[in-house]
PDB file of C-alpha atoms in Angstrom:
ATOM      1  CA  UNK A 880     315.841-145.679 -85.742  1.00 59.00           C
ATOM      2  CA  UNK A 881     315.982-149.364 -84.931  1.00 64.00           C
ATOM      3  CA  UNK A 882     318.742-151.815 -84.081  1.00 70.00           C
ATOM      4  CA  UNK A 883     319.406-155.528 -83.893  1.00 81.00           C
ATOM      5  CA  UNK A 884     319.102-155.504 -80.085  1.00 89.00           C
ATOM      6  CA  UNK A 885     316.878-158.303 -78.815  1.00 93.00           C
ATOM      7  CA  UNK A 886     313.522-157.427 -77.339  1.00 96.00           C
ATOM      8  CA  UNK A 887     314.493-158.996 -74.015  1.00 96.00           C
ATOM      9  CA  UNK A 888     317.641-156.891 -73.785  1.00 95.00           C
ATOM     10  CA  UNK A 889     315.709-153.784 -74.814  1.00 96.00           C
ATOM     11  CA  UNK A 890     313.090-154.442 -72.176  1.00 97.00           C
ATOM     12  CA  UNK A 891     315.764-154.775 -69.484  1.00 97.00           C
ATOM     13  CA  UNK A 892     317.213-151.438 -70.558  1.00 97.00           C
ATOM     14  CA  UNK A 893     313.787-149.813 -70.504  1.00 97.00           C
ATOM     15  CA  UNK A 894     313.004-151.282 -67.097  1.00 98.00           C
ATOM     16  CA  UNK A 895     316.229-149.904 -65.624  1.00 98.00           C
ATOM     17  CA  UNK A 896     315.922-146.494 -67.273  1.00 98.00           C
ATOM     18  CA  UNK A 897     312.255-145.945 -66.425  1.00 98.00           C
ATOM     19  CA  UNK A 898     312.632-146.917 -62.770  1.00 98.00           C
ATOM     20  CA  UNK A 899     315.999-145.280 -62.021  1.00 98.00           C
ATOM     21  CA  UNK A 900     314.521-141.790 -61.355  1.00 97.00           C
ATOM     22  CA  UNK A 901     312.485-143.199 -58.476  1.00 97.00           C
ATOM     23  CA  UNK A 902     315.606-143.913 -56.412  1.00 96.00           C
ATOM     24  CA  UNK A 903     315.662-140.309 -55.249  1.00 93.00           C
ATOM     25  CA  UNK A 904     312.158-140.651 -53.751  1.00 92.00           C
ATOM     26  CA  UNK A 905     313.213-143.436 -51.402  1.00 93.00           C
ATOM     27  CA  UNK A 906     313.424-147.216 -51.282  1.00 94.00           C
ATOM     28  CA  UNK A 907     309.662-147.841 -51.090  1.00 92.00           C
ATOM     29  CA  UNK A 908     308.888-145.737 -54.156  1.00 94.00           C
ATOM     30  CA  UNK A 909     311.790-147.226 -56.124  1.00 97.00           C
ATOM     31  CA  UNK A 910     311.011-150.833 -55.236  1.00 96.00           C
ATOM     32  CA  UNK A 911     307.336-150.329 -56.081  1.00 94.00           C
ATOM     33  CA  UNK A 912     308.294-148.949 -59.508  1.00 97.00           C
ATOM     34  CA  UNK A 913     310.676-151.861 -60.125  1.00 97.00           C
ATOM     35  CA  UNK A 914     308.116-154.439 -59.110  1.00 95.00           C
ATOM     36  CA  UNK A 915     305.189-152.890 -60.945  1.00 93.00           C
ATOM     37  CA  UNK A 916     307.024-152.458 -64.228  1.00 96.00           C
ATOM     38  CA  UNK A 917     308.741-155.814 -63.958  1.00 94.00           C
ATOM     39  CA  UNK A 918     305.808-158.001 -62.978  1.00 91.00           C
ATOM     40  CA  UNK A 919     302.784-156.392 -64.586  1.00 91.00           C
ATOM     41  CA  UNK A 920     302.475-157.690 -68.173  1.00 91.00           C
ATOM     42  CA  UNK A 921     300.572-154.671 -69.447  1.00 94.00           C
ATOM     43  CA  UNK A 922     303.531-152.325 -69.992  1.00 96.00           C
ATOM     44  CA  UNK A 923     305.613-154.614 -72.162  1.00 96.00           C
ATOM     45  CA  UNK A 924     302.389-155.829 -73.765  1.00 95.00           C
ATOM     46  CA  UNK A 925     301.523-152.318 -74.953  1.00 96.00           C
ATOM     47  CA  UNK A 926     304.927-152.012 -76.598  1.00 97.00           C
ATOM     48  CA  UNK A 927     305.139-155.454 -78.171  1.00 96.00           C
ATOM     49  CA  UNK A 928     301.659-155.191 -79.649  1.00 96.00           C
ATOM     50  CA  UNK A 929     302.377-151.764 -81.113  1.00 97.00           C
ATOM     51  CA  UNK A 930     299.394-150.203 -79.334  1.00 97.00           C
ATOM     52  CA  UNK A 931     300.856-146.791 -78.486  1.00 97.00           C
ATOM     53  CA  UNK A 932     301.532-145.373 -81.955  1.00 93.00           C
ATOM     54  CA  UNK A 933     304.278-142.916 -82.881  1.00 93.00           C
ATOM     55  CA  UNK A 934     301.763-140.217 -83.783  1.00 93.00           C
ATOM     56  CA  UNK A 935     299.857-140.223 -80.511  1.00 95.00           C
ATOM     57  CA  UNK A 936     301.898-137.603 -78.694  1.00 95.00           C
ATOM     58  CA  UNK A 937     299.223-136.091 -76.445  1.00 98.00           C
ATOM     59  CA  UNK A 938     298.847-138.637 -73.667  1.00 98.00           C
ATOM     60  CA  UNK A 939     296.367-138.603 -70.790  1.00 98.00           C
ATOM     61  CA  UNK A 940     297.009-141.123 -67.999  1.00 98.00           C
ATOM     62  CA  UNK A 941     293.992-141.407 -65.685  1.00 98.00           C
ATOM     63  CA  UNK A 942     294.849-142.868 -62.294  1.00 97.00           C
ATOM     64  CA  UNK A 943     298.538-142.339 -63.026  1.00 97.00           C
ATOM     65  CA  UNK A 944     299.856-143.223 -59.565  1.00 95.00           C
ATOM     66  CA  UNK A 945     303.481-142.165 -59.243  1.00 96.00           C
ATOM     67  CA  UNK A 946     303.792-141.533 -62.985  1.00 98.00           C
ATOM     68  CA  UNK A 947     305.467-144.754 -64.070  1.00 98.00           C
ATOM     69  CA  UNK A 948     303.931-144.625 -67.545  1.00 98.00           C
ATOM     70  CA  UNK A 949     305.296-141.098 -68.058  1.00 98.00           C
ATOM     71  CA  UNK A 950     308.778-142.314 -67.161  1.00 98.00           C
ATOM     72  CA  UNK A 951     308.398-145.269 -69.508  1.00 98.00           C
ATOM     73  CA  UNK A 952     307.336-142.999 -72.383  1.00 98.00           C
ATOM     74  CA  UNK A 953     310.378-140.803 -71.814  1.00 98.00           C
ATOM     75  CA  UNK A 954     312.725-143.800 -71.675  1.00 98.00           C
ATOM     76  CA  UNK A 955     311.251-145.223 -74.885  1.00 97.00           C
ATOM     77  CA  UNK A 956     311.756-141.899 -76.676  1.00 97.00           C
ATOM     78  CA  UNK A 957     315.376-141.728 -75.482  1.00 96.00           C
ATOM     79  CA  UNK A 958     316.104-145.273 -76.640  1.00 96.00           C
ATOM     80  CA  UNK A 959     314.676-144.563 -80.088  1.00 95.00           C
ATOM     81  CA  UNK A 960     316.644-141.325 -80.368  1.00 95.00           C
ATOM     82  CA  UNK A 961     319.856-143.289 -79.736  1.00 93.00           C
ATOM     83  CA  UNK A 962     318.972-145.837 -82.414  1.00 92.00           C
ATOM     84  CA  UNK A 963     318.704-148.623 -79.854  1.00 91.00           C
ATOM     85  CA  UNK A 964     315.103-149.576 -80.537  1.00 95.00           C
ATOM     86  CA  UNK A 965     314.455-153.208 -81.565  1.00 95.00           C
ATOM     87  CA  UNK A 966     313.368-153.632 -85.159  1.00 93.00           C
ATOM     88  CA  UNK A 967     310.602-155.964 -83.938  1.00 94.00           C
ATOM     89  CA  UNK A 968     308.913-153.134 -82.022  1.00 96.00           C
ATOM     90  CA  UNK A 969     306.789-150.410 -83.587  1.00 95.00           C
ATOM     91  CA  UNK A 970     307.790-146.824 -82.864  1.00 95.00           C
ATOM     92  CA  UNK A 971     306.270-144.991 -79.900  1.00 96.00           C
ATOM     93  CA  UNK A 972     305.906-141.199 -79.480  1.00 95.00           C
ATOM     94  CA  UNK A 973     309.232-139.391 -79.940  1.00 94.00           C
ATOM     95  CA  UNK A 974     307.926-136.643 -77.666  1.00 94.00           C
ATOM     96  CA  UNK A 975     304.995-137.085 -75.294  1.00 95.00           C
ATOM     97  CA  UNK A 976     302.876-134.199 -74.063  1.00 97.00           C
ATOM     98  CA  UNK A 977     301.849-136.070 -70.918  1.00 98.00           C
ATOM     99  CA  UNK A 978     299.130-135.293 -68.371  1.00 98.00           C
ATOM    100  CA  UNK A 979     298.534-137.588 -65.414  1.00 98.00           C
ATOM    101  CA  UNK A 980     295.495-137.402 -63.143  1.00 98.00           C
ATOM    102  CA  UNK A 981     295.781-138.965 -59.703  1.00 97.00           C
ATOM    103  CA  UNK A 982     293.476-138.749 -56.683  1.00 94.00           C
ATOM    104  CA  UNK A 983     296.109-139.516 -54.036  1.00 93.00           C
ATOM    105  CA  UNK A 984     298.346-136.567 -53.061  1.00 95.00           C
ATOM    106  CA  UNK A 985     301.117-138.890 -51.868  1.00 93.00           C
ATOM    107  CA  UNK A 986     301.413-140.468 -55.289  1.00 94.00           C
ATOM    108  CA  UNK A 987     301.423-137.080 -57.019  1.00 97.00           C
ATOM    109  CA  UNK A 988     304.231-135.986 -54.685  1.00 96.00           C
ATOM    110  CA  UNK A 989     306.178-139.165 -55.476  1.00 95.00           C
ATOM    111  CA  UNK A 990     305.725-138.555 -59.200  1.00 97.00           C
ATOM    112  CA  UNK A 991     306.796-134.928 -59.085  1.00 97.00           C
ATOM    113  CA  UNK A 992     309.848-135.569 -56.907  1.00 96.00           C
ATOM    114  CA  UNK A 993     310.971-138.496 -59.085  1.00 97.00           C
ATOM    115  CA  UNK A 994     310.302-137.480 -62.681  1.00 97.00           C
ATOM    116  CA  UNK A 995     309.243-133.837 -62.529  1.00 95.00           C
ATOM    117  CA  UNK A 996     312.527-132.904 -64.242  1.00 95.00           C
ATOM    118  CA  UNK A 997     311.855-134.905 -67.414  1.00 96.00           C
ATOM    119  CA  UNK A 998     311.669-133.032 -70.703  1.00 94.00           C
ATOM    120  CA  UNK A 999     309.095-132.322 -71.915  1.00 94.00           C
ATOM    121  CA  UNK A1000     307.885-131.777 -68.364  1.00 97.00           C
ATOM    122  CA  UNK A1001     305.059-134.142 -67.415  1.00 98.00           C
ATOM    123  CA  UNK A1002     302.012-132.476 -65.909  1.00 98.00           C
ATOM    124  CA  UNK A1003     300.463-134.065 -62.838  1.00 98.00           C
ATOM    125  CA  UNK A1004     296.997-133.108 -61.611  1.00 98.00           C
ATOM    126  CA  UNK A1005     295.887-134.112 -58.131  1.00 98.00           C
ATOM    127  CA  UNK A1006     292.177-134.549 -58.673  1.00 97.00           C
ATOM    128  CA  UNK A1007     289.170-136.824 -59.063  1.00 97.00           C
ATOM    129  CA  UNK A1008     288.839-138.414 -62.494  1.00 98.00           C
ATOM    130  CA  UNK A1009     285.084-137.845 -62.294  1.00 97.00           C
ATOM    131  CA  UNK A1010     285.456-134.062 -62.179  1.00 97.00           C
ATOM    132  CA  UNK A1011     288.991-133.134 -63.325  1.00 98.00           C
ATOM    133  CA  UNK A1012     289.086-131.579 -66.805  1.00 97.00           C
ATOM    134  CA  UNK A1013     290.453-133.845 -69.531  1.00 98.00           C
ATOM    135  CA  UNK A1014     292.774-132.124 -72.024  1.00 98.00           C
ATOM    136  CA  UNK A1015     292.514-132.871 -75.727  1.00 98.00           C
ATOM    137  CA  UNK A1016     294.420-136.126 -76.162  1.00 98.00           C
ATOM    138  CA  UNK A1017     295.497-138.591 -78.827  1.00 97.00           C
ATOM    139  CA  UNK A1018     295.894-141.467 -76.379  1.00 98.00           C
ATOM    140  CA  UNK A1019     294.142-142.059 -73.058  1.00 98.00           C
ATOM    141  CA  UNK A1020     295.369-144.757 -70.688  1.00 98.00           C
ATOM    142  CA  UNK A1021     293.239-146.054 -67.787  1.00 98.00           C
ATOM    143  CA  UNK A1022     294.735-149.053 -66.018  1.00 96.00           C
ATOM    144  CA  UNK A1023     292.827-150.701 -63.188  1.00 91.00           C
ATOM    145  CA  UNK A1024     291.090-147.639 -61.728  1.00 92.00           C
ATOM    146  CA  UNK A1025     287.564-147.350 -63.140  1.00 94.00           C
ATOM    147  CA  UNK A1026     286.254-149.976 -60.711  1.00 91.00           C
ATOM    148  CA  UNK A1027     286.767-147.465 -57.897  1.00 90.00           C
ATOM    149  CA  UNK A1028     283.714-145.459 -59.007  1.00 93.00           C
ATOM    150  CA  UNK A1029     280.120-146.598 -59.451  1.00 94.00           C
ATOM    151  CA  UNK A1030     278.616-147.635 -62.780  1.00 95.00           C
ATOM    152  CA  UNK A1031     277.131-144.247 -63.627  1.00 97.00           C
ATOM    153  CA  UNK A1032     280.415-142.526 -62.826  1.00 97.00           C
ATOM    154  CA  UNK A1033     282.308-145.049 -64.976  1.00 97.00           C
ATOM    155  CA  UNK A1034     280.126-144.161 -67.927  1.00 98.00           C
ATOM    156  CA  UNK A1035     280.603-140.455 -67.235  1.00 98.00           C
ATOM    157  CA  UNK A1036     284.389-140.793 -67.270  1.00 98.00           C
ATOM    158  CA  UNK A1037     284.352-142.784 -70.496  1.00 98.00           C
ATOM    159  CA  UNK A1038     281.974-140.336 -72.155  1.00 98.00           C
ATOM    160  CA  UNK A1039     284.350-137.461 -71.378  1.00 98.00           C
ATOM    161  CA  UNK A1040     287.295-139.540 -72.613  1.00 98.00           C
ATOM    162  CA  UNK A1041     285.474-139.977 -75.916  1.00 97.00           C
ATOM    163  CA  UNK A1042     284.983-136.222 -76.129  1.00 97.00           C
ATOM    164  CA  UNK A1043     288.689-135.590 -75.415  1.00 98.00           C
ATOM    165  CA  UNK A1044     289.854-137.865 -78.238  1.00 97.00           C
ATOM    166  CA  UNK A1045     289.858-136.993 -81.937  1.00 96.00           C
ATOM    167  CA  UNK A1046     287.315-138.877 -84.027  1.00 91.00           C
ATOM    168  CA  UNK A1047     290.029-140.097 -86.373  1.00 87.00           C
ATOM    169  CA  UNK A1048     292.917-141.900 -84.664  1.00 89.00           C
ATOM    170  CA  UNK A1049     292.017-141.324 -81.026  1.00 96.00           C
ATOM    171  CA  UNK A1050     292.622-144.365 -78.835  1.00 97.00           C
ATOM    172  CA  UNK A1051     291.702-145.456 -75.316  1.00 98.00           C
ATOM    173  CA  UNK A1052     293.682-148.230 -73.618  1.00 98.00           C
ATOM    174  CA  UNK A1053     291.510-149.464 -70.765  1.00 97.00           C
ATOM    175  CA  UNK A1054     292.408-152.378 -68.531  1.00 95.00           C
ATOM    176  CA  UNK A1055     289.575-153.829 -66.468  1.00 93.00           C
ATOM    177  CA  UNK A1056     288.796-156.955 -64.523  1.00 87.00           C
ATOM    178  CA  UNK A1057     286.264-159.325 -66.046  1.00 85.00           C
ATOM    179  CA  UNK A1058     283.653-159.843 -63.331  1.00 81.00           C
ATOM    180  CA  UNK A1059     282.402-162.939 -65.193  1.00 79.00           C
ATOM    181  CA  UNK A1060     285.602-164.700 -64.098  1.00 65.00           C
ATOM    182  CA  UNK A1061     284.663-164.844 -60.447  1.00 54.00           C
ATOM    183  CA  UNK A1062     287.826-166.365 -58.996  1.00 53.00           C
ATOM    184  CA  UNK A1063     290.285-164.216 -60.960  1.00 47.00           C
ATOM    185  CA  UNK A1064     288.232-161.091 -60.369  1.00 56.00           C
ATOM    186  CA  UNK A1065     288.041-161.773 -56.628  1.00 50.00           C
ATOM    187  CA  UNK A1066     291.806-162.349 -56.409  1.00 52.00           C
ATOM    188  CA  UNK A1067     292.563-159.146 -58.287  1.00 59.00           C
ATOM    189  CA  UNK A1068     290.259-157.170 -56.003  1.00 61.00           C
ATOM    190  CA  UNK A1069     291.910-158.610 -52.902  1.00 49.00           C
ATOM    191  CA  UNK A1070     295.401-157.816 -54.171  1.00 58.00           C
ATOM    192  CA  UNK A1071     294.287-154.345 -55.220  1.00 62.00           C
ATOM    193  CA  UNK A1072     292.962-153.588 -51.742  1.00 60.00           C
ATOM    194  CA  UNK A1073     296.109-154.962 -50.113  1.00 55.00           C
ATOM    195  CA  UNK A1074     298.407-152.824 -52.265  1.00 57.00           C
ATOM    196  CA  UNK A1075     296.214-149.795 -51.598  1.00 58.00           C
ATOM    197  CA  UNK A1076     296.652-150.273 -47.849  1.00 57.00           C
ATOM    198  CA  UNK A1077     300.411-150.800 -48.169  1.00 57.00           C
ATOM    199  CA  UNK A1078     300.714-147.557 -50.124  1.00 55.00           C
ATOM    200  CA  UNK A1079     299.015-145.732 -47.281  1.00 58.00           C
ATOM    201  CA  UNK A1080     295.695-145.048 -48.986  1.00 56.00           C
ATOM    202  CA  UNK A1081     292.118-145.577 -47.882  1.00 60.00           C
ATOM    203  CA  UNK A1082     290.427-148.654 -49.353  1.00 56.00           C
ATOM    204  CA  UNK A1083     287.260-147.769 -51.248  1.00 68.00           C
ATOM    205  CA  UNK A1084     284.317-149.882 -52.448  1.00 68.00           C
ATOM    206  CA  UNK A1085     284.561-151.215 -56.004  1.00 80.00           C
ATOM    207  CA  UNK A1086     282.133-151.803 -58.854  1.00 82.00           C
ATOM    208  CA  UNK A1087     282.750-154.392 -61.555  1.00 85.00           C
ATOM    209  CA  UNK A1088     281.298-155.332 -64.943  1.00 90.00           C
ATOM    210  CA  UNK A1089     281.647-158.388 -67.102  1.00 92.00           C
ATOM    211  CA  UNK A1090     283.854-158.105 -70.166  1.00 93.00           C
ATOM    212  CA  UNK A1091     280.819-158.086 -72.432  1.00 95.00           C
ATOM    213  CA  UNK A1092     279.256-155.279 -70.404  1.00 96.00           C
ATOM    214  CA  UNK A1093     282.445-153.190 -70.729  1.00 97.00           C
ATOM    215  CA  UNK A1094     282.545-153.768 -74.478  1.00 97.00           C
ATOM    216  CA  UNK A1095     278.868-152.915 -74.912  1.00 98.00           C
ATOM    217  CA  UNK A1096     279.321-149.670 -72.963  1.00 98.00           C
ATOM    218  CA  UNK A1097     282.293-148.588 -75.067  1.00 98.00           C
ATOM    219  CA  UNK A1098     280.500-149.426 -78.298  1.00 97.00           C
ATOM    220  CA  UNK A1099     277.499-147.391 -77.183  1.00 96.00           C
ATOM    221  CA  UNK A1100     279.860-144.444 -76.626  1.00 96.00           C
ATOM    222  CA  UNK A1101     281.182-144.674 -80.180  1.00 95.00           C
ATOM    223  CA  UNK A1102     284.269-146.887 -79.876  1.00 97.00           C
ATOM    224  CA  UNK A1103     285.445-149.858 -81.912  1.00 96.00           C
ATOM    225  CA  UNK A1104     286.740-152.341 -79.361  1.00 97.00           C
ATOM    226  CA  UNK A1105     289.310-155.121 -79.368  1.00 96.00           C
ATOM    227  CA  UNK A1106     289.852-157.164 -76.204  1.00 96.00           C
ATOM    228  CA  UNK A1107     293.212-158.690 -75.268  1.00 94.00           C
ATOM    229  CA  UNK A1108     293.761-160.912 -72.203  1.00 86.00           C
ATOM    230  CA  UNK A1109     296.269-159.115 -69.987  1.00 78.00           C
ATOM    231  CA  UNK A1110     296.894-161.353 -66.980  1.00 67.00           C
ATOM    232  CA  UNK A1111     299.814-163.417 -68.245  1.00 62.00           C
ATOM    233  CA  UNK A1112     301.857-164.709 -65.340  1.00 55.00           C
ATOM    234  CA  UNK A1113     299.267-163.585 -62.786  1.00 57.00           C
ATOM    235  CA  UNK A1114     296.136-165.186 -61.281  1.00 55.00           C
ATOM    236  CA  UNK A1115     293.961-162.214 -62.229  1.00 64.00           C
ATOM    237  CA  UNK A1116     291.099-161.795 -64.722  1.00 78.00           C
ATOM    238  CA  UNK A1117     292.431-158.644 -66.346  1.00 88.00           C
ATOM    239  CA  UNK A1118     291.594-157.693 -69.925  1.00 93.00           C
ATOM    240  CA  UNK A1119     292.994-154.830 -71.995  1.00 96.00           C
ATOM    241  CA  UNK A1120     290.392-153.093 -74.118  1.00 97.00           C
ATOM    242  CA  UNK A1121     291.802-151.268 -77.135  1.00 98.00           C
ATOM    243  CA  UNK A1122     289.073-148.785 -77.963  1.00 98.00           C
ATOM    244  CA  UNK A1123     289.371-146.590 -81.060  1.00 97.00           C
ATOM    245  CA  UNK A1124     287.045-143.713 -81.801  1.00 94.00           C
ATOM    246  CA  UNK A1125     284.659-144.324 -84.651  1.00 80.00           C
ATOM    247  CA  UNK A1126     284.871-141.535 -87.192  1.00 68.00           C
ATOM    248  CA  UNK A1127     282.123-138.965 -86.738  1.00 53.00           C
TER     249      UNK A1127
END
């Protein structure tokens, strides 16, 4: 159901609802959730562009951090169930079977202590995206994490993502930095390393590709690809790649 609520008002409600569970995990975790959801354009961008799809209920979030996307999915479903969803926004899954994979045990602990009580219960796996099994999924989300592994490993992850998605309707939402934009890419890498240190994690080497190289790789793996700039309001060179499986 939809309503006449404005998209700005709806977004404020979503922001509050999706971040509220993180209060119980402490001020740092809560403030990080508030800042990430409020300042990063990708989350609202996914909704406003209708990229999630009501029928994509099996969701795999690779590099899920403290599970913010799972909380957002749950809050969106609750808003739609109450009939408070803006008519300008396409529907999102009414029930998400969510799996998050995260390398950092601290983030998994933050996720489980904050939103482990959601229904349906989100599943969090503490593991390496290069080796952790990928469940069959309708939608795979990878935001700003593939650059942490080398080029061969990136291709391996994406190949397994392709295998986890159905040939008809399966979608990957992949945000990457465009290495061809040297200044924006360098700034994003610096900020990424800084945030990693603040969150108490070890800073790892990174491997980048140009936007055209990312697109070519996805096409070679059987995806149709649309690229959308996703750095609005930031100095970064981030691009969202909407990659749909080509029918077998």
